[in-house]
JSON list of C-alpha atoms in Angstrom, two decimals:
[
{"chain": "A", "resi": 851, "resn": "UNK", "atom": "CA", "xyz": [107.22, 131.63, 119.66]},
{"chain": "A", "resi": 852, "resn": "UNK", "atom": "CA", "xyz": [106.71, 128.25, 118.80]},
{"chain": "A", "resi": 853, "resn": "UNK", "atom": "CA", "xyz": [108.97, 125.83, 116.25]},
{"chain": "A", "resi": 854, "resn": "UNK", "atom": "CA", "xyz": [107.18, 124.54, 113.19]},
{"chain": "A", "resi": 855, "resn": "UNK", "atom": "CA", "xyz": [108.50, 121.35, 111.57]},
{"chain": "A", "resi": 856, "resn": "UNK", "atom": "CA", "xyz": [108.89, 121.42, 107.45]},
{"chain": "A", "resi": 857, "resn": "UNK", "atom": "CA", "xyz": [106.70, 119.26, 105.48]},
{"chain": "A", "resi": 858, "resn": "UNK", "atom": "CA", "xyz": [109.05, 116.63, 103.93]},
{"chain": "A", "resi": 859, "resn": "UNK", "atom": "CA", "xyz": [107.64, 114.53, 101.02]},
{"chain": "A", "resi": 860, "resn": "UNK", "atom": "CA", "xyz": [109.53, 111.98, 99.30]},
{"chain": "A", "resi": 861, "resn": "UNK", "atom": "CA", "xyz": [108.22, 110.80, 96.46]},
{"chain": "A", "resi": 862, "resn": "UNK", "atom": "CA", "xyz": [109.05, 107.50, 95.20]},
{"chain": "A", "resi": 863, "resn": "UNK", "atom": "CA", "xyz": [107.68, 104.42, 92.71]},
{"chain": "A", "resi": 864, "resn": "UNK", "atom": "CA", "xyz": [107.17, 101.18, 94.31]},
{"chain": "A", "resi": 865, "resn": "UNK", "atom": "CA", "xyz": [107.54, 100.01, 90.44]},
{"chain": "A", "resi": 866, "resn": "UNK", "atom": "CA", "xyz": [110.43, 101.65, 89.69]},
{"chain": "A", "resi": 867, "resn": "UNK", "atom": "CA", "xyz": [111.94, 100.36, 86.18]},
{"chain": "A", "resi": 868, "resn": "UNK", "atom": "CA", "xyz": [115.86, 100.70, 87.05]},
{"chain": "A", "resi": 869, "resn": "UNK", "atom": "CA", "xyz": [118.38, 99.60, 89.71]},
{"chain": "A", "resi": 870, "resn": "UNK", "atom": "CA", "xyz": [119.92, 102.99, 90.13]},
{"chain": "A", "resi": 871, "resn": "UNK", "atom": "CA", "xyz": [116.02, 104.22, 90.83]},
{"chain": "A", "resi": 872, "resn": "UNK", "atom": "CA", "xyz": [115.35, 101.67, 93.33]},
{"chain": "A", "resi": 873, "resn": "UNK", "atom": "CA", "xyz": [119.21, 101.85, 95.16]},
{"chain": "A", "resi": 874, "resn": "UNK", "atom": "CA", "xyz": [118.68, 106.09, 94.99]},
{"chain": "A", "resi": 875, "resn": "UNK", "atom": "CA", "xyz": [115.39, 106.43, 96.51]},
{"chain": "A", "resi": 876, "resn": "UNK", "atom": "CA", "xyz": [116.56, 103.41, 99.47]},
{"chain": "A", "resi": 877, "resn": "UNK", "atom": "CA", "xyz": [120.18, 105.99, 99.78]},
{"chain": "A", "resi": 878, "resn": "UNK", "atom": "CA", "xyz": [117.73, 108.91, 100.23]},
{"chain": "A", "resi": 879, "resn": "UNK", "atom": "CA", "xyz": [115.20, 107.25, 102.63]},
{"chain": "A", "resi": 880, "resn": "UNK", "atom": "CA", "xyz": [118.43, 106.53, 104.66]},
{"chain": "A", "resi": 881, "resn": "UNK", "atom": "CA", "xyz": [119.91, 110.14, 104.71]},
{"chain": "A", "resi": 882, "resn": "UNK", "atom": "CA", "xyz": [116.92, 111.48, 105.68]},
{"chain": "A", "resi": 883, "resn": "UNK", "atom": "CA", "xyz": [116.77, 109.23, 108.71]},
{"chain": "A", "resi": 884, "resn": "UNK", "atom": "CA", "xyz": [120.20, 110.02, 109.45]},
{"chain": "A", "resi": 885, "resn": "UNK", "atom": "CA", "xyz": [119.49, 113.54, 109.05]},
{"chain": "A", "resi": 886, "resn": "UNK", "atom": "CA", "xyz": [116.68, 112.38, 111.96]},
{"chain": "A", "resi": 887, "resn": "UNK", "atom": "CA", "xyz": [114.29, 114.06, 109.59]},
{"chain": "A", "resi": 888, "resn": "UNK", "atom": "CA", "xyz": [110.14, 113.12, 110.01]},
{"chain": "A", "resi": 889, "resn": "UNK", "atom": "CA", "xyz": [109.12, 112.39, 106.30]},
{"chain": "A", "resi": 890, "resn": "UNK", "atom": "CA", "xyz": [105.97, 111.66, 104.30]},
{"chain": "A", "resi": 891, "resn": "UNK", "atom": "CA", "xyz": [106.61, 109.26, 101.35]},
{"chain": "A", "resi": 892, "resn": "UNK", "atom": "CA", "xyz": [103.84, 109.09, 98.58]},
{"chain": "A", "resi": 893, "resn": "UNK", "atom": "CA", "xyz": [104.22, 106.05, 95.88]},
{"chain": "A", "resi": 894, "resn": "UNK", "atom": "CA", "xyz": [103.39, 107.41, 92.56]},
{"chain": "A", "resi": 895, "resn": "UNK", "atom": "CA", "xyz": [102.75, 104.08, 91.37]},
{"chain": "A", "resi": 896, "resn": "UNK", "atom": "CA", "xyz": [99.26, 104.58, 93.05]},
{"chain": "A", "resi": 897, "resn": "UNK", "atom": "CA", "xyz": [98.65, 107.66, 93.06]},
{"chain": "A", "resi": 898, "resn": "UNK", "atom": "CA", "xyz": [98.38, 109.32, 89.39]},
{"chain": "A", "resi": 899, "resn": "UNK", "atom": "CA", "xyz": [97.80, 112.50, 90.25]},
{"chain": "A", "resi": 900, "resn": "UNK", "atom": "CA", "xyz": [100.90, 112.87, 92.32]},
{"chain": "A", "resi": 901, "resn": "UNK", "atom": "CA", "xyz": [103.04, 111.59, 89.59]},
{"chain": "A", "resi": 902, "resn": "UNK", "atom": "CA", "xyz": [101.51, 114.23, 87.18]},
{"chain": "A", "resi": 903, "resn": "UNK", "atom": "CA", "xyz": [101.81, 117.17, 90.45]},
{"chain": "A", "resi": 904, "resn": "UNK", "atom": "CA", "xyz": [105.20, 116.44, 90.48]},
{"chain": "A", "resi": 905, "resn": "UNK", "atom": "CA", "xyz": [106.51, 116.12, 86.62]},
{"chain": "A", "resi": 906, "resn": "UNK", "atom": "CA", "xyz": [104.55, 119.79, 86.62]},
{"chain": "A", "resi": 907, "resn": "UNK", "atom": "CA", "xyz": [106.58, 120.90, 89.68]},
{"chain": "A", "resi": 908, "resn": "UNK", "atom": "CA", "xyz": [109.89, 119.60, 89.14]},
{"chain": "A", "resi": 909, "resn": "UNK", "atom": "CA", "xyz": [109.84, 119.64, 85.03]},
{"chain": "A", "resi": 910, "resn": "UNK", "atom": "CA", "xyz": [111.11, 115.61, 85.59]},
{"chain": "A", "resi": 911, "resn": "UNK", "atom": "CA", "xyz": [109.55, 112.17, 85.90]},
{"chain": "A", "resi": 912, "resn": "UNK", "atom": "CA", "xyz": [113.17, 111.41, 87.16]},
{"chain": "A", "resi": 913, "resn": "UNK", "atom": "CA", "xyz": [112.42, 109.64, 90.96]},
{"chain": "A", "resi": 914, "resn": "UNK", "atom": "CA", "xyz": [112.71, 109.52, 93.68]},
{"chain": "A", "resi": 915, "resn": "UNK", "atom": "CA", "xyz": [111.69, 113.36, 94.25]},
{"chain": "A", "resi": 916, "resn": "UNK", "atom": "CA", "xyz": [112.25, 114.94, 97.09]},
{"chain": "A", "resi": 917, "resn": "UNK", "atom": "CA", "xyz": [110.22, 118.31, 98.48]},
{"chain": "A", "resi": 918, "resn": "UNK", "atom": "CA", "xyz": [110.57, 120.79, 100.84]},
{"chain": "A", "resi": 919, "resn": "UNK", "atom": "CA", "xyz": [107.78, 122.67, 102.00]},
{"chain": "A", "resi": 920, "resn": "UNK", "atom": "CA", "xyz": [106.20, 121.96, 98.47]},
{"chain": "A", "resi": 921, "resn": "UNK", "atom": "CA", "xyz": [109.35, 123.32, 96.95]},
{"chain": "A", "resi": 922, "resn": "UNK", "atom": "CA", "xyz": [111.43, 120.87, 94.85]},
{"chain": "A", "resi": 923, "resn": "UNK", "atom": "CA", "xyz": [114.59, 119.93, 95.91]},
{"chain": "A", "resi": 924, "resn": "UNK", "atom": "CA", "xyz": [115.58, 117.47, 93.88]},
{"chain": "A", "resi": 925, "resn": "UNK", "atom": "CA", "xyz": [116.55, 113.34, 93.79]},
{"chain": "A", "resi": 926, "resn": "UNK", "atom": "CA", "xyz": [118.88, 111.59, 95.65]},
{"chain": "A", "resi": 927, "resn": "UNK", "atom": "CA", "xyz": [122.31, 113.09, 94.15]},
{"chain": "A", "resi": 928, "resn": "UNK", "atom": "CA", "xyz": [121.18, 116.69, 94.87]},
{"chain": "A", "resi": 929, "resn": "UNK", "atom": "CA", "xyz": [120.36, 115.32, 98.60]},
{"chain": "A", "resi": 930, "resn": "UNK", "atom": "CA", "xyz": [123.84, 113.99, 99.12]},
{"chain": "A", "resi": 931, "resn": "UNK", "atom": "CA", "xyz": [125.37, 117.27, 97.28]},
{"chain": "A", "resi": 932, "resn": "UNK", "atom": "CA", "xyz": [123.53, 119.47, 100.06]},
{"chain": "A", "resi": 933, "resn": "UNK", "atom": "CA", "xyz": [124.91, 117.09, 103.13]},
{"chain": "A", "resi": 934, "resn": "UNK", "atom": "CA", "xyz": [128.47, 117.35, 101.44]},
{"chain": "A", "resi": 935, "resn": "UNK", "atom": "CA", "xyz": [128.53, 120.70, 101.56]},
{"chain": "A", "resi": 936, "resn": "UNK", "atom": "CA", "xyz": [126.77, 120.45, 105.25]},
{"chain": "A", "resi": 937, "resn": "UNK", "atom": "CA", "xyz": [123.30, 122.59, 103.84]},
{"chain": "A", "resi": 938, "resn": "UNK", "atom": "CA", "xyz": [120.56, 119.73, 103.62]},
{"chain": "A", "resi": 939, "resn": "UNK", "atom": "CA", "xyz": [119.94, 120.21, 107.31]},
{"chain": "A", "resi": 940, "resn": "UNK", "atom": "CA", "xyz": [119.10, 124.24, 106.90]},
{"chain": "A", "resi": 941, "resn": "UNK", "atom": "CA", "xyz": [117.07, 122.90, 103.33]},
{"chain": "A", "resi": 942, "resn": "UNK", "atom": "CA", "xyz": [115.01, 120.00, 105.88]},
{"chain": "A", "resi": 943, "resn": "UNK", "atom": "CA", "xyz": [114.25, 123.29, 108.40]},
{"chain": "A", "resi": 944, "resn": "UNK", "atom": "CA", "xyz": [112.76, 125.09, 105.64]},
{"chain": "A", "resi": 945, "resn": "UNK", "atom": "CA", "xyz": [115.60, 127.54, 104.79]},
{"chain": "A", "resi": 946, "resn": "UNK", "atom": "CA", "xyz": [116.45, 128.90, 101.55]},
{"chain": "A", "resi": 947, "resn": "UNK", "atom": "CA", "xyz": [120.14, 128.04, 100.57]}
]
């Protein structure tokens, strides 16, 4: 038996057009490292075919995005939903909630 970590992808726009965008993806970068959670972050400002991979995925171009596995889980709000209701840590392992 040996422990496998989930892949944890936030994705993000280093040219983000709005306030709230920039303030939710900073709020999410800092839950997850409270959450002492190892993450991958991907700018879709450079990379074009991540933005498009994830509007296909998620049905949004809303960001930040945040992934599970390659499952979407959603921005910063459904994040902070999850760790109210004490499930984003069983979501970060992988688990279906």
């Amino acid at each position: 038996f040996f422990f496998v970590m989930s892949e944890v992808v936030l994705y993000y726009a280093s040219v983000s057009g709005t306030a709230k965008t920039k303030k939710d993806t900073q709020n999410l970068r800092w839950l997850l490292e409270k959450k002492n959670c190892a993450f991958d972050e991907v700018d879709i400002a450079r990379d074009p075919i991540a933005r498009g991979m994830i509007r296909k995925k998620s049905g949004t171009a809303a960001i930040p995005q945040l992934y599970v596995d390659g499952k979407y889980i959603g921005g910063y709000d459904e994040a902070q939903e999850l760790e109210e209701i004490d499930k984003l840590s069983d979501v970060l392992d992988g688990e279906d909630v």
